[in-house]
PDB file of C-alpha atoms in Angstrom:
ATOM      1  CA  MET A   1      95.400 159.975  59.963  1.00  0.00           C
ATOM      2  CA  LEU A   2      93.765 156.998  61.521  1.00  0.00           C
ATOM      3  CA  PRO A   3      90.222 155.848  60.815  1.00  0.00           C
ATOM      4  CA  ALA A   4      87.264 157.429  62.525  1.00  0.00           C
ATOM      5  CA  TYR A   5      85.979 155.698  65.616  1.00  0.00           C
ATOM      6  CA  THR A   6      82.353 155.232  66.550  1.00  0.00           C
ATOM      7  CA  MET A   7      81.368 155.996  70.094  1.00  0.00           C
ATOM      8  CA  PRO A   8      79.368 154.008  72.682  1.00  0.00           C
ATOM      9  CA  PRO A   9      75.611 153.492  72.189  1.00  0.00           C
ATOM     10  CA  ASP A  10      74.662 156.724  73.987  1.00  0.00           C
ATOM     11  CA  ALA A  11      76.880 158.816  71.651  1.00  0.00           C
ATOM     12  CA  GLU A  12      76.620 156.954  68.335  1.00  0.00           C
ATOM     13  CA  GLU A  13      76.301 160.173  66.323  1.00  0.00           C
ATOM     14  CA  VAL A  14      79.745 161.364  67.465  1.00  0.00           C
ATOM     15  CA  LYS A  15      82.734 160.411  65.332  1.00  0.00           C
ATOM     16  CA  VAL A  16      86.346 160.761  66.425  1.00  0.00           C
ATOM     17  CA  MET A  17      89.384 160.859  64.198  1.00  0.00           C
ATOM     18  CA  ARG A  18      92.860 160.923  65.612  1.00  0.00           C
ATOM     19  CA  ALA A  19      96.127 161.973  64.106  1.00  0.00           C
ATOM     20  CA  LEU A  20      99.418 160.469  65.169  1.00  0.00           C
ATOM     21  CA  VAL A  21     102.395 162.777  64.940  1.00  0.00           C
ATOM     22  CA  LYS A  22     106.033 162.260  65.786  1.00  0.00           C
ATOM     23  CA  GLN A  23     107.503 164.035  68.787  1.00  0.00           C
ATOM     24  CA  THR A  24     110.170 165.390  66.458  1.00  0.00           C
ATOM     25  CA  LEU A  25     107.671 167.440  64.421  1.00  0.00           C
ATOM     26  CA  SER A  26     108.800 171.053  64.306  1.00  0.00           C
ATOM     27  CA  LYS A  27     106.564 173.910  65.445  1.00  0.00           C
ATOM     28  CA  GLU A  28     106.282 175.000  61.816  1.00  0.00           C
ATOM     29  CA  GLN A  29     105.041 171.542  60.793  1.00  0.00           C
ATOM     30  CA  VAL A  30     102.566 171.439  63.680  1.00  0.00           C
ATOM     31  CA  ASP A  31     101.280 174.902  62.759  1.00  0.00           C
ATOM     32  CA  ARG A  32     100.888 173.827  59.122  1.00  0.00           C
ATOM     33  CA  LEU A  33      99.043 170.658  60.175  1.00  0.00           C
ATOM     34  CA  ALA A  34      96.728 172.670  62.441  1.00  0.00           C
ATOM     35  CA  ALA A  35      96.000 175.120  59.600  1.00  0.00           C
ATOM     36  CA  ASP A  36      95.265 172.237  57.215  1.00  0.00           C
ATOM     37  CA  ILE A  37      92.872 170.644  59.716  1.00  0.00           C
ATOM     38  CA  GLU A  38      91.173 173.993  60.328  1.00  0.00           C
ATOM     39  CA  GLN A  39      90.741 174.512  56.573  1.00  0.00           C
ATOM     40  CA  ALA A  40      89.394 170.981  56.115  1.00  0.00           C
ATOM     41  CA  CYS A  41      86.874 171.504  58.926  1.00  0.00           C
ATOM     42  CA  ALA A  42      85.739 174.802  57.372  1.00  0.00           C
ATOM     43  CA  THR A  43      85.316 173.096  53.991  1.00  0.00           C
ATOM     44  CA  LEU A  44      83.309 170.260  55.534  1.00  0.00           C
ATOM     45  CA  GLU A  45      81.176 172.749  57.476  1.00  0.00           C
ATOM     46  CA  LYS A  46      80.432 174.623  54.257  1.00  0.00           C
ATOM     47  CA  LYS A  47      80.007 171.589  51.986  1.00  0.00           C
ATOM     48  CA  GLY A  48      78.368 169.223  54.427  1.00  0.00           C
ATOM     49  CA  ALA A  49      78.994 165.532  54.825  1.00  0.00           C
ATOM     50  CA  ALA A  50      80.390 163.328  52.099  1.00  0.00           C
ATOM     51  CA  HIS A  51      77.960 162.129  49.455  1.00  0.00           C
ATOM     52  CA  PRO A  52      77.117 158.402  49.825  1.00  0.00           C
ATOM     53  CA  HIS A  53      79.083 157.702  46.619  1.00  0.00           C
ATOM     54  CA  GLU A  54      82.160 159.400  48.149  1.00  0.00           C
ATOM     55  CA  ARG A  55      81.746 157.486  51.406  1.00  0.00           C
ATOM     56  CA  ARG A  56      81.870 154.132  49.581  1.00  0.00           C
ATOM     57  CA  ARG A  57      85.273 155.099  48.161  1.00  0.00           C
ATOM     58  CA  MET A  58      86.728 155.967  51.592  1.00  0.00           C
ATOM     59  CA  LYS A  59      89.139 153.566  53.215  1.00  0.00           C
ATOM     60  CA  ARG A  60      87.789 152.702  56.640  1.00  0.00           C
ATOM     61  CA  THR A  61      90.162 150.169  58.133  1.00  0.00           C
ATOM     62  CA  PRO A  62      93.866 150.313  58.955  1.00  0.00           C
ATOM     63  CA  GLY A  63      94.538 147.218  56.837  1.00  0.00           C
ATOM     64  CA  TYR A  64      93.032 148.410  53.542  1.00  0.00           C
TER      65      TYR A  64
END
């Protein structure tokens, strides 16, 4: 996963995260990745955003 990106001034509340995958990923691997992302989104929806203490521990740049 790559870091989240902030959007332009008129959409600052929107965050985007992108995932890079190899073209050689099998359908099974893609399905598993999609299921993992769906589960993570459901967990975040239920739990809410990360606590400020958790956010400080997150790595936010590609060169961490």
